[in-house]
């Protein structure tokens, strides 16, 4: 397929830049596409020259139009290699390639949609370097009006492993649970449904997971069970463990990334001032988490 082919609405789209983290993301995205029978779109966007850089190169006699053609040629070659890697691992998987000279963040944001999964790799840069250099993964998880997976490689098996989904119990959990159960079902993984709460009367206990038999929390357990009921019925093969945990949401979810294979959570973009003052759990988990993270944005609130 060529670059002019429309991207299918249900595609899995993976952003590539030739790095090892991107190769890891490619392998994850290809496996998921094969498991679900979805088309896979391979995207490489090479950042364009700024006006100042183009003028400077032009003054030195550099043919910037030819330079752009060479950049595009390299982009197509990169995607050809990626397509070969996918074909070797998943014979018959439908793939599409999209190479262009454009801002990678803007390109992937324009491809985002509620039914379309975006996948990118994690460079593990840490908060300071991300602040200075920018981060495609953070831009996507903050602003994409649909699900984004940031793939982070892990060493060795996790205990207990599986998919962990953060359940807010605020009426916005349905799309987050949809994605979490979908991943657990297609990959044959158990699912932990985590709800975090802060109990001022129990502050001395610190931030801990609550034992399943701890008394006094029956109402909260009932609410969590009710939130999971429809999805458990739709995915009867998925083992589910409802888990209450006590403490701050960001700290408890970050702690969970040490033990899970994949964490799934929602993100409600905030006004600029609100984000500055209060922060947001999803970007923090993407930045500092120790496993792959899936973030489900809400189209009506994205901006």
PDB file of C-alpha atoms in Angstrom:
ATOM      1  CA  UNK A   1       0.000   0.000   0.000  1.00  0.00           C
ATOM      2  CA  UNK A   2       1.182   3.552  -0.613  1.00  0.00           C
ATOM      3  CA  UNK A   3       1.143   6.673   1.525  1.00  0.00           C
ATOM      4  CA  UNK A   4      -2.118   7.919  -0.054  1.00  0.00           C
ATOM      5  CA  UNK A   5      -4.137   4.930   1.204  1.00  0.00           C
ATOM      6  CA  UNK A   6      -6.580   5.963   3.941  1.00  0.00           C
ATOM      7  CA  UNK A   7      -5.701   4.613   7.379  1.00  0.00           C
ATOM      8  CA  UNK A   8      -8.350   2.085   8.499  1.00  0.00           C
ATOM      9  CA  UNK A   9     -10.445   3.289  11.413  1.00  0.00           C
ATOM     10  CA  UNK A  10      -9.639   0.150  13.450  1.00  0.00           C
ATOM     11  CA  UNK A  11      -5.926  -0.001  12.667  1.00  0.00           C
ATOM     12  CA  UNK A  12      -3.072  -0.337  15.096  1.00  0.00           C
ATOM     13  CA  UNK A  13      -0.648   2.493  14.300  1.00  0.00           C
ATOM     14  CA  UNK A  14       2.984   2.285  15.404  1.00  0.00           C
ATOM     15  CA  UNK A  15       5.412   5.205  15.302  1.00  0.00           C
ATOM     16  CA  UNK A  16       8.935   4.300  14.185  1.00  0.00           C
ATOM     17  CA  UNK A  17      12.238   6.182  14.180  1.00  0.00           C
ATOM     18  CA  UNK A  18      14.832   3.456  13.678  1.00  0.00           C
ATOM     19  CA  UNK A  19      15.698   3.155  17.387  1.00  0.00           C
ATOM     20  CA  UNK A  20      15.690   0.017  19.529  1.00  0.00           C
ATOM     21  CA  UNK A  21      12.738   1.264  21.642  1.00  0.00           C
ATOM     22  CA  UNK A  22      10.784   1.725  18.413  1.00  0.00           C
ATOM     23  CA  UNK A  23      11.686  -1.810  17.309  1.00  0.00           C
ATOM     24  CA  UNK A  24      10.354  -3.126  20.628  1.00  0.00           C
ATOM     25  CA  UNK A  25       7.141  -1.158  20.088  1.00  0.00           C
ATOM     26  CA  UNK A  26       6.898  -2.551  16.544  1.00  0.00           C
ATOM     27  CA  UNK A  27       7.109  -6.126  17.800  1.00  0.00           C
ATOM     28  CA  UNK A  28       4.423  -5.465  20.433  1.00  0.00           C
ATOM     29  CA  UNK A  29       2.109  -3.725  17.959  1.00  0.00           C
ATOM     30  CA  UNK A  30       2.542  -6.427  15.316  1.00  0.00           C
ATOM     31  CA  UNK A  31       1.747  -9.160  17.825  1.00  0.00           C
ATOM     32  CA  UNK A  32      -1.373  -7.326  18.981  1.00  0.00           C
ATOM     33  CA  UNK A  33      -2.502  -6.724  15.404  1.00  0.00           C
ATOM     34  CA  UNK A  34      -2.021 -10.407  14.596  1.00  0.00           C
ATOM     35  CA  UNK A  35      -3.907 -11.494  17.727  1.00  0.00           C
ATOM     36  CA  UNK A  36      -6.859  -9.222  16.928  1.00  0.00           C
ATOM     37  CA  UNK A  37      -6.845  -9.528  13.133  1.00  0.00           C
ATOM     38  CA  UNK A  38      -6.402  -5.772  12.738  1.00  0.00           C
ATOM     39  CA  UNK A  39      -4.360  -3.973  10.070  1.00  0.00           C
ATOM     40  CA  UNK A  40      -1.004  -2.547  11.152  1.00  0.00           C
ATOM     41  CA  UNK A  41       0.128   0.900   9.995  1.00  0.00           C
ATOM     42  CA  UNK A  42       3.860   1.689  10.128  1.00  0.00           C
ATOM     43  CA  UNK A  43       4.531   5.423  10.430  1.00  0.00           C
ATOM     44  CA  UNK A  44       7.747   7.402  10.221  1.00  0.00           C
ATOM     45  CA  UNK A  45       7.619  11.199  10.318  1.00  0.00           C
ATOM     46  CA  UNK A  46      10.950  12.963   9.836  1.00  0.00           C
ATOM     47  CA  UNK A  47      10.952  16.440  11.416  1.00  0.00           C
ATOM     48  CA  UNK A  48      11.109  19.166   8.752  1.00  0.00           C
ATOM     49  CA  UNK A  49      13.804  21.815   8.578  1.00  0.00           C
ATOM     50  CA  UNK A  50      12.911  25.039  10.306  1.00  0.00           C
ATOM     51  CA  UNK A  51      12.799  28.205   8.224  1.00  0.00           C
ATOM     52  CA  UNK A  52      16.082  29.415   9.694  1.00  0.00           C
ATOM     53  CA  UNK A  53      17.890  26.143   9.039  1.00  0.00           C
ATOM     54  CA  UNK A  54      16.557  25.959   5.486  1.00  0.00           C
ATOM     55  CA  UNK A  55      17.710  29.526   4.780  1.00  0.00           C
ATOM     56  CA  UNK A  56      21.155  28.840   6.221  1.00  0.00           C
ATOM     57  CA  UNK A  57      21.587  25.672   4.182  1.00  0.00           C
ATOM     58  CA  UNK A  58      20.329  27.448   1.074  1.00  0.00           C
ATOM     59  CA  UNK A  59      22.904  30.203   1.556  1.00  0.00           C
ATOM     60  CA  UNK A  60      25.589  27.506   1.610  1.00  0.00           C
ATOM     61  CA  UNK A  61      24.407  26.118  -1.697  1.00  0.00           C
ATOM     62  CA  UNK A  62      22.574  23.090  -0.280  1.00  0.00           C
ATOM     63  CA  UNK A  63      19.625  21.981  -2.394  1.00  0.00           C
ATOM     64  CA  UNK A  64      16.987  21.708   0.332  1.00  0.00           C
ATOM     65  CA  UNK A  65      14.407  20.181  -2.041  1.00  0.00           C
ATOM     66  CA  UNK A  66      16.814  17.377  -2.857  1.00  0.00           C
ATOM     67  CA  UNK A  67      17.650  17.011   0.824  1.00  0.00           C
ATOM     68  CA  UNK A  68      13.953  16.529   1.557  1.00  0.00           C
ATOM     69  CA  UNK A  69      13.752  13.849  -1.135  1.00  0.00           C
ATOM     70  CA  UNK A  70      16.693  12.025   0.449  1.00  0.00           C
ATOM     71  CA  UNK A  71      15.041  12.225   3.876  1.00  0.00           C
ATOM     72  CA  UNK A  72      11.883  10.712   2.429  1.00  0.00           C
ATOM     73  CA  UNK A  73      13.891   8.004   0.704  1.00  0.00           C
ATOM     74  CA  UNK A  74      15.520   7.093   4.008  1.00  0.00           C
ATOM     75  CA  UNK A  75      12.077   7.058   5.648  1.00  0.00           C
ATOM     76  CA  UNK A  76      10.731   4.631   3.055  1.00  0.00           C
ATOM     77  CA  UNK A  77      13.775   2.393   3.520  1.00  0.00           C
ATOM     78  CA  UNK A  78      13.230   2.373   7.284  1.00  0.00           C
ATOM     79  CA  UNK A  79       9.602   1.334   6.818  1.00  0.00           C
ATOM     80  CA  UNK A  80      10.575  -1.335   4.276  1.00  0.00           C
ATOM     81  CA  UNK A  81      12.862  -2.904   6.883  1.00  0.00           C
ATOM     82  CA  UNK A  82      10.120  -2.698   9.499  1.00  0.00           C
ATOM     83  CA  UNK A  83       7.624  -4.364   7.137  1.00  0.00           C
ATOM     84  CA  UNK A  84      10.093  -7.188   6.485  1.00  0.00           C
ATOM     85  CA  UNK A  85      10.517  -7.696  10.239  1.00  0.00           C
ATOM     86  CA  UNK A  86       6.742  -7.906  10.662  1.00  0.00           C
ATOM     87  CA  UNK A  87       6.295 -10.278   7.714  1.00  0.00           C
ATOM     88  CA  UNK A  88       8.950 -12.625   9.089  1.00  0.00           C
ATOM     89  CA  UNK A  89       7.126 -12.855  12.423  1.00  0.00           C
ATOM     90  CA  UNK A  90       3.483 -12.705  11.282  1.00  0.00           C
ATOM     91  CA  UNK A  91       2.862 -14.121   7.831  1.00  0.00           C
ATOM     92  CA  UNK A  92      -0.234 -12.633   6.215  1.00  0.00           C
ATOM     93  CA  UNK A  93      -0.602  -9.640   8.527  1.00  0.00           C
ATOM     94  CA  UNK A  94      -1.992  -6.663   6.577  1.00  0.00           C
ATOM     95  CA  UNK A  95       0.387  -3.704   6.792  1.00  0.00           C
ATOM     96  CA  UNK A  96       0.389  -0.165   5.478  1.00  0.00           C
ATOM     97  CA  UNK A  97       3.295   2.302   5.394  1.00  0.00           C
ATOM     98  CA  UNK A  98       3.169   6.044   5.879  1.00  0.00           C
ATOM     99  CA  UNK A  99       6.369   8.081   5.445  1.00  0.00           C
ATOM    100  CA  UNK A 100       6.412  11.864   5.445  1.00  0.00           C
ATOM    101  CA  UNK A 101       8.340  14.953   6.470  1.00  0.00           C
ATOM    102  CA  UNK A 102       6.373  16.393   9.372  1.00  0.00           C
ATOM    103  CA  UNK A 103       6.407  16.809  13.125  1.00  0.00           C
ATOM    104  CA  UNK A 104       6.164  13.288  14.625  1.00  0.00           C
ATOM    105  CA  UNK A 105       3.934  14.358  17.501  1.00  0.00           C
ATOM    106  CA  UNK A 106       1.495  16.222  15.285  1.00  0.00           C
ATOM    107  CA  UNK A 107       1.432  13.396  12.750  1.00  0.00           C
ATOM    108  CA  UNK A 108       0.554  10.756  15.319  1.00  0.00           C
ATOM    109  CA  UNK A 109      -1.975  13.012  17.046  1.00  0.00           C
ATOM    110  CA  UNK A 110      -3.730  13.491  13.696  1.00  0.00           C
ATOM    111  CA  UNK A 111      -3.903   9.708  13.329  1.00  0.00           C
ATOM    112  CA  UNK A 112      -5.384   9.231  16.807  1.00  0.00           C
ATOM    113  CA  UNK A 113      -9.011   8.104  17.039  1.00  0.00           C
ATOM    114  CA  UNK A 114     -11.218   6.343  19.605  1.00  0.00           C
ATOM    115  CA  UNK A 115     -11.167   3.017  17.697  1.00  0.00           C
ATOM    116  CA  UNK A 116      -7.542   3.261  16.591  1.00  0.00           C
ATOM    117  CA  UNK A 117      -4.666   2.163  18.842  1.00  0.00           C
ATOM    118  CA  UNK A 118      -1.423   4.177  18.758  1.00  0.00           C
ATOM    119  CA  UNK A 119       1.787   2.428  19.840  1.00  0.00           C
ATOM    120  CA  UNK A 120       5.163   4.044  20.506  1.00  0.00           C
ATOM    121  CA  UNK A 121       8.356   3.061  22.274  1.00  0.00           C
ATOM    122  CA  UNK A 122       9.766   4.537  25.447  1.00  0.00           C
ATOM    123  CA  UNK A 123      13.251   5.983  25.548  1.00  0.00           C
ATOM    124  CA  UNK A 124      13.239   6.121  29.341  1.00  0.00           C
ATOM    125  CA  UNK A 125      14.678   9.631  29.273  1.00  0.00           C
ATOM    126  CA  UNK A 126      13.464  10.685  32.696  1.00  0.00           C
ATOM    127  CA  UNK A 127      11.668  13.929  33.572  1.00  0.00           C
ATOM    128  CA  UNK A 128      14.546  16.400  33.099  1.00  0.00           C
ATOM    129  CA  UNK A 129      15.544  15.305  29.610  1.00  0.00           C
ATOM    130  CA  UNK A 130      11.915  14.996  28.578  1.00  0.00           C
ATOM    131  CA  UNK A 131      11.343  18.585  29.695  1.00  0.00           C
ATOM    132  CA  UNK A 132      14.286  19.780  27.618  1.00  0.00           C
ATOM    133  CA  UNK A 133      13.905  17.596  24.535  1.00  0.00           C
ATOM    134  CA  UNK A 134      10.196  16.949  24.391  1.00  0.00           C
ATOM    135  CA  UNK A 135       8.601  13.510  24.278  1.00  0.00           C
ATOM    136  CA  UNK A 136       6.349  12.009  21.627  1.00  0.00           C
ATOM    137  CA  UNK A 137       4.957   9.497  24.097  1.00  0.00           C
ATOM    138  CA  UNK A 138       4.029  12.178  26.637  1.00  0.00           C
ATOM    139  CA  UNK A 139       2.432  14.374  23.976  1.00  0.00           C
ATOM    140  CA  UNK A 140       0.307  11.473  22.778  1.00  0.00           C
ATOM    141  CA  UNK A 141      -0.782  10.302  26.213  1.00  0.00           C
ATOM    142  CA  UNK A 142      -1.718  13.839  27.227  1.00  0.00           C
ATOM    143  CA  UNK A 143      -3.634  14.848  24.118  1.00  0.00           C
ATOM    144  CA  UNK A 144      -4.630  11.874  21.915  1.00  0.00           C
ATOM    145  CA  UNK A 145      -8.426  11.363  21.722  1.00  0.00           C
ATOM    146  CA  UNK A 146      -8.029   7.600  21.912  1.00  0.00           C
ATOM    147  CA  UNK A 147      -5.888   4.821  23.344  1.00  0.00           C
ATOM    148  CA  UNK A 148      -2.074   4.998  23.313  1.00  0.00           C
ATOM    149  CA  UNK A 149       0.349   2.271  24.381  1.00  0.00           C
ATOM    150  CA  UNK A 150       3.867   3.245  25.423  1.00  0.00           C
ATOM    151  CA  UNK A 151       5.922   0.053  25.220  1.00  0.00           C
ATOM    152  CA  UNK A 152       8.726  -0.339  27.714  1.00  0.00           C
ATOM    153  CA  UNK A 153      10.900  -3.481  27.707  1.00  0.00           C
ATOM    154  CA  UNK A 154      11.133  -5.419  30.954  1.00  0.00           C
ATOM    155  CA  UNK A 155      13.689  -7.954  32.093  1.00  0.00           C
ATOM    156  CA  UNK A 156      12.453 -11.327  33.254  1.00  0.00           C
ATOM    157  CA  UNK A 157       8.956 -12.433  34.331  1.00  0.00           C
ATOM    158  CA  UNK A 158       6.795 -10.217  36.523  1.00  0.00           C
ATOM    159  CA  UNK A 159       4.995 -11.351  39.672  1.00  0.00           C
ATOM    160  CA  UNK A 160       2.040 -11.543  39.547  1.00  0.00           C
ATOM    161  CA  UNK A 161       2.335 -10.042  36.047  1.00  0.00           C
ATOM    162  CA  UNK A 162      -0.594  -9.665  33.700  1.00  0.00           C
ATOM    163  CA  UNK A 163      -2.668  -6.559  33.016  1.00  0.00           C
ATOM    164  CA  UNK A 164      -3.438  -4.051  35.747  1.00  0.00           C
ATOM    165  CA  UNK A 165      -6.232  -1.540  35.196  1.00  0.00           C
ATOM    166  CA  UNK A 166      -6.741   1.522  37.383  1.00  0.00           C
ATOM    167  CA  UNK A 167     -10.466   1.884  38.122  1.00  0.00           C
ATOM    168  CA  UNK A 168     -11.592   5.359  39.183  1.00  0.00           C
ATOM    169  CA  UNK A 169     -15.240   4.516  40.026  1.00  0.00           C
ATOM    170  CA  UNK A 170     -16.229   7.963  38.782  1.00  0.00           C
ATOM    171  CA  UNK A 171     -18.416   6.936  35.844  1.00  0.00           C
ATOM    172  CA  UNK A 172     -15.627   7.199  33.242  1.00  0.00           C
ATOM    173  CA  UNK A 173     -14.163   3.694  33.507  1.00  0.00           C
ATOM    174  CA  UNK A 174     -15.936   1.928  30.621  1.00  0.00           C
ATOM    175  CA  UNK A 175     -13.412   2.665  27.811  1.00  0.00           C
ATOM    176  CA  UNK A 176     -10.496   1.963  30.140  1.00  0.00           C
ATOM    177  CA  UNK A 177     -11.961  -1.394  31.134  1.00  0.00           C
ATOM    178  CA  UNK A 178     -12.763  -2.151  27.479  1.00  0.00           C
ATOM    179  CA  UNK A 179      -9.093  -1.836  26.547  1.00  0.00           C
ATOM    180  CA  UNK A 180      -7.758  -3.653  29.617  1.00  0.00           C
ATOM    181  CA  UNK A 181     -10.037  -6.671  29.152  1.00  0.00           C
ATOM    182  CA  UNK A 182      -9.291  -6.691  25.420  1.00  0.00           C
ATOM    183  CA  UNK A 183      -5.547  -6.913  26.064  1.00  0.00           C
ATOM    184  CA  UNK A 184      -5.944  -9.521  28.793  1.00  0.00           C
ATOM    185  CA  UNK A 185      -8.201 -11.686  26.632  1.00  0.00           C
ATOM    186  CA  UNK A 186      -6.131 -11.557  23.451  1.00  0.00           C
ATOM    187  CA  UNK A 187      -2.838 -12.179  25.267  1.00  0.00           C
ATOM    188  CA  UNK A 188      -4.138 -14.782  27.712  1.00  0.00           C
ATOM    189  CA  UNK A 189      -3.195 -12.737  30.780  1.00  0.00           C
ATOM    190  CA  UNK A 190      -4.836 -12.318  34.191  1.00  0.00           C
ATOM    191  CA  UNK A 191      -6.262  -8.913  35.061  1.00  0.00           C
ATOM    192  CA  UNK A 192      -6.017  -6.971  38.317  1.00  0.00           C
ATOM    193  CA  UNK A 193      -8.595  -4.205  38.764  1.00  0.00           C
ATOM    194  CA  UNK A 194      -7.055  -1.655  41.139  1.00  0.00           C
ATOM    195  CA  UNK A 195      -9.053   1.039  42.915  1.00  0.00           C
ATOM    196  CA  UNK A 196      -7.126   3.484  45.082  1.00  0.00           C
ATOM    197  CA  UNK A 197      -8.652   5.413  47.976  1.00  0.00           C
ATOM    198  CA  UNK A 198      -7.376   7.612  50.784  1.00  0.00           C
ATOM    199  CA  UNK A 199      -8.615   6.855  54.286  1.00  0.00           C
ATOM    200  CA  UNK A 200      -7.654   9.571  56.775  1.00  0.00           C
ATOM    201  CA  UNK A 201      -8.634   7.285  59.656  1.00  0.00           C
ATOM    202  CA  UNK A 202      -6.113   4.695  58.510  1.00  0.00           C
ATOM    203  CA  UNK A 203      -3.231   7.010  57.634  1.00  0.00           C
ATOM    204  CA  UNK A 204      -0.959   5.171  60.066  1.00  0.00           C
ATOM    205  CA  UNK A 205      -1.123   2.075  57.835  1.00  0.00           C
ATOM    206  CA  UNK A 206       0.628   3.921  55.035  1.00  0.00           C
ATOM    207  CA  UNK A 207       0.233   3.216  51.318  1.00  0.00           C
ATOM    208  CA  UNK A 208      -0.578  -0.480  51.028  1.00  0.00           C
ATOM    209  CA  UNK A 209      -2.769  -2.914  49.130  1.00  0.00           C
ATOM    210  CA  UNK A 210      -5.779  -3.876  51.208  1.00  0.00           C
ATOM    211  CA  UNK A 211      -6.230  -7.570  52.140  1.00  0.00           C
ATOM    212  CA  UNK A 212      -9.296  -9.087  50.494  1.00  0.00           C
ATOM    213  CA  UNK A 213     -10.762  -9.932  53.899  1.00  0.00           C
ATOM    214  CA  UNK A 214     -10.194  -6.560  55.632  1.00  0.00           C
ATOM    215  CA  UNK A 215     -13.530  -5.579  57.246  1.00  0.00           C
ATOM    216  CA  UNK A 216     -15.327  -2.274  56.845  1.00  0.00           C
ATOM    217  CA  UNK A 217     -14.845  -1.905  53.094  1.00  0.00           C
ATOM    218  CA  UNK A 218     -17.814  -3.932  51.845  1.00  0.00           C
ATOM    219  CA  UNK A 219     -19.500  -0.963  50.135  1.00  0.00           C
ATOM    220  CA  UNK A 220     -16.344  -0.058  48.225  1.00  0.00           C
ATOM    221  CA  UNK A 221     -15.820  -3.686  47.202  1.00  0.00           C
ATOM    222  CA  UNK A 222     -19.431  -3.833  45.989  1.00  0.00           C
ATOM    223  CA  UNK A 223     -18.936  -0.704  43.877  1.00  0.00           C
ATOM    224  CA  UNK A 224     -15.790  -2.139  42.324  1.00  0.00           C
ATOM    225  CA  UNK A 225     -17.538  -5.457  41.637  1.00  0.00           C
ATOM    226  CA  UNK A 226     -20.443  -3.630  39.990  1.00  0.00           C
ATOM    227  CA  UNK A 227     -18.062  -1.635  37.766  1.00  0.00           C
ATOM    228  CA  UNK A 228     -16.465  -4.885  36.572  1.00  0.00           C
ATOM    229  CA  UNK A 229     -19.609  -6.996  36.194  1.00  0.00           C
ATOM    230  CA  UNK A 230     -20.415  -6.358  32.516  1.00  0.00           C
ATOM    231  CA  UNK A 231     -16.819  -6.831  31.397  1.00  0.00           C
ATOM    232  CA  UNK A 232     -16.385 -10.018  33.408  1.00  0.00           C
ATOM    233  CA  UNK A 233     -19.506 -11.387  31.722  1.00  0.00           C
ATOM    234  CA  UNK A 234     -18.219 -10.369  28.269  1.00  0.00           C
ATOM    235  CA  UNK A 235     -14.779 -11.916  28.899  1.00  0.00           C
ATOM    236  CA  UNK A 236     -15.428 -15.023  31.014  1.00  0.00           C
ATOM    237  CA  UNK A 237     -12.014 -16.526  30.196  1.00  0.00           C
ATOM    238  CA  UNK A 238     -10.099 -13.639  31.824  1.00  0.00           C
ATOM    239  CA  UNK A 239      -9.110 -14.277  35.474  1.00  0.00           C
ATOM    240  CA  UNK A 240      -9.935 -11.090  37.406  1.00  0.00           C
ATOM    241  CA  UNK A 241      -8.731  -9.992  40.840  1.00  0.00           C
ATOM    242  CA  UNK A 242     -10.386  -6.856  42.267  1.00  0.00           C
ATOM    243  CA  UNK A 243      -7.849  -5.046  44.456  1.00  0.00           C
ATOM    244  CA  UNK A 244      -8.339  -2.104  46.793  1.00  0.00           C
ATOM    245  CA  UNK A 245      -5.265  -0.084  47.663  1.00  0.00           C
ATOM    246  CA  UNK A 246      -4.774   2.735  50.144  1.00  0.00           C
ATOM    247  CA  UNK A 247      -2.715   5.839  49.331  1.00  0.00           C
ATOM    248  CA  UNK A 248      -2.158   8.411  46.574  1.00  0.00           C
ATOM    249  CA  UNK A 249      -3.212   7.221  43.123  1.00  0.00           C
ATOM    250  CA  UNK A 250      -0.012   8.123  41.281  1.00  0.00           C
ATOM    251  CA  UNK A 251       2.225   6.442  43.863  1.00  0.00           C
ATOM    252  CA  UNK A 252       0.116   3.288  44.041  1.00  0.00           C
ATOM    253  CA  UNK A 253      -0.128   2.885  40.250  1.00  0.00           C
ATOM    254  CA  UNK A 254       3.604   3.552  39.860  1.00  0.00           C
ATOM    255  CA  UNK A 255       4.276   0.890  42.474  1.00  0.00           C
ATOM    256  CA  UNK A 256       2.085  -1.526  40.519  1.00  0.00           C
ATOM    257  CA  UNK A 257       4.198  -1.033  37.369  1.00  0.00           C
ATOM    258  CA  UNK A 258       6.989  -2.953  39.112  1.00  0.00           C
ATOM    259  CA  UNK A 259       4.856  -6.105  39.124  1.00  0.00           C
ATOM    260  CA  UNK A 260       2.603  -5.906  36.033  1.00  0.00           C
ATOM    261  CA  UNK A 261       3.291  -6.552  32.362  1.00  0.00           C
ATOM    262  CA  UNK A 262       0.970  -3.746  31.279  1.00  0.00           C
ATOM    263  CA  UNK A 263      -0.870  -0.994  33.160  1.00  0.00           C
ATOM    264  CA  UNK A 264      -4.022   0.567  31.685  1.00  0.00           C
ATOM    265  CA  UNK A 265      -5.462   3.848  32.945  1.00  0.00           C
ATOM    266  CA  UNK A 266      -7.562   6.771  31.796  1.00  0.00           C
ATOM    267  CA  UNK A 267      -6.548  10.376  31.305  1.00  0.00           C
ATOM    268  CA  UNK A 268      -8.753  13.438  31.506  1.00  0.00           C
ATOM    269  CA  UNK A 269      -6.848  16.441  30.136  1.00  0.00           C
ATOM    270  CA  UNK A 270      -6.996  19.412  32.502  1.00  0.00           C
ATOM    271  CA  UNK A 271      -6.906  23.151  31.852  1.00  0.00           C
ATOM    272  CA  UNK A 272      -3.350  24.437  31.662  1.00  0.00           C
ATOM    273  CA  UNK A 273      -3.394  25.920  35.188  1.00  0.00           C
ATOM    274  CA  UNK A 274      -4.941  22.789  36.668  1.00  0.00           C
ATOM    275  CA  UNK A 275      -2.263  20.611  35.127  1.00  0.00           C
ATOM    276  CA  UNK A 276       0.468  22.918  36.402  1.00  0.00           C
ATOM    277  CA  UNK A 277      -0.863  22.874  39.957  1.00  0.00           C
ATOM    278  CA  UNK A 278      -2.233  19.365  40.313  1.00  0.00           C
ATOM    279  CA  UNK A 279      -0.363  17.341  37.708  1.00  0.00           C
ATOM    280  CA  UNK A 280      -1.906  14.255  36.141  1.00  0.00           C
ATOM    281  CA  UNK A 281      -1.520  10.598  37.021  1.00  0.00           C
ATOM    282  CA  UNK A 282      -1.235   9.208  33.481  1.00  0.00           C
ATOM    283  CA  UNK A 283       1.750  11.314  32.306  1.00  0.00           C
ATOM    284  CA  UNK A 284       3.559  10.579  35.568  1.00  0.00           C
ATOM    285  CA  UNK A 285       3.065   6.847  35.098  1.00  0.00           C
ATOM    286  CA  UNK A 286       4.181   7.031  31.465  1.00  0.00           C
ATOM    287  CA  UNK A 287       7.280   8.973  32.474  1.00  0.00           C
ATOM    288  CA  UNK A 288       8.383   6.947  35.476  1.00  0.00           C
ATOM    289  CA  UNK A 289       6.628   3.569  35.194  1.00  0.00           C
ATOM    290  CA  UNK A 290       8.560   0.328  34.981  1.00  0.00           C
ATOM    291  CA  UNK A 291       6.350  -1.534  32.497  1.00  0.00           C
ATOM    292  CA  UNK A 292       4.381  -0.787  29.362  1.00  0.00           C
ATOM    293  CA  UNK A 293       1.528   1.672  29.900  1.00  0.00           C
ATOM    294  CA  UNK A 294      -1.737   2.112  27.998  1.00  0.00           C
ATOM    295  CA  UNK A 295      -3.550   5.429  28.366  1.00  0.00           C
ATOM    296  CA  UNK A 296      -7.136   5.947  27.244  1.00  0.00           C
ATOM    297  CA  UNK A 297      -7.986   9.554  26.427  1.00  0.00           C
ATOM    298  CA  UNK A 298     -11.490  10.924  26.210  1.00  0.00           C
ATOM    299  CA  UNK A 299     -12.310  12.594  22.863  1.00  0.00           C
ATOM    300  CA  UNK A 300     -14.829  15.065  24.286  1.00  0.00           C
ATOM    301  CA  UNK A 301     -12.247  16.426  26.713  1.00  0.00           C
ATOM    302  CA  UNK A 302      -9.148  16.403  24.501  1.00  0.00           C
ATOM    303  CA  UNK A 303      -7.740  19.649  23.255  1.00  0.00           C
TER     304      UNK A 303
END
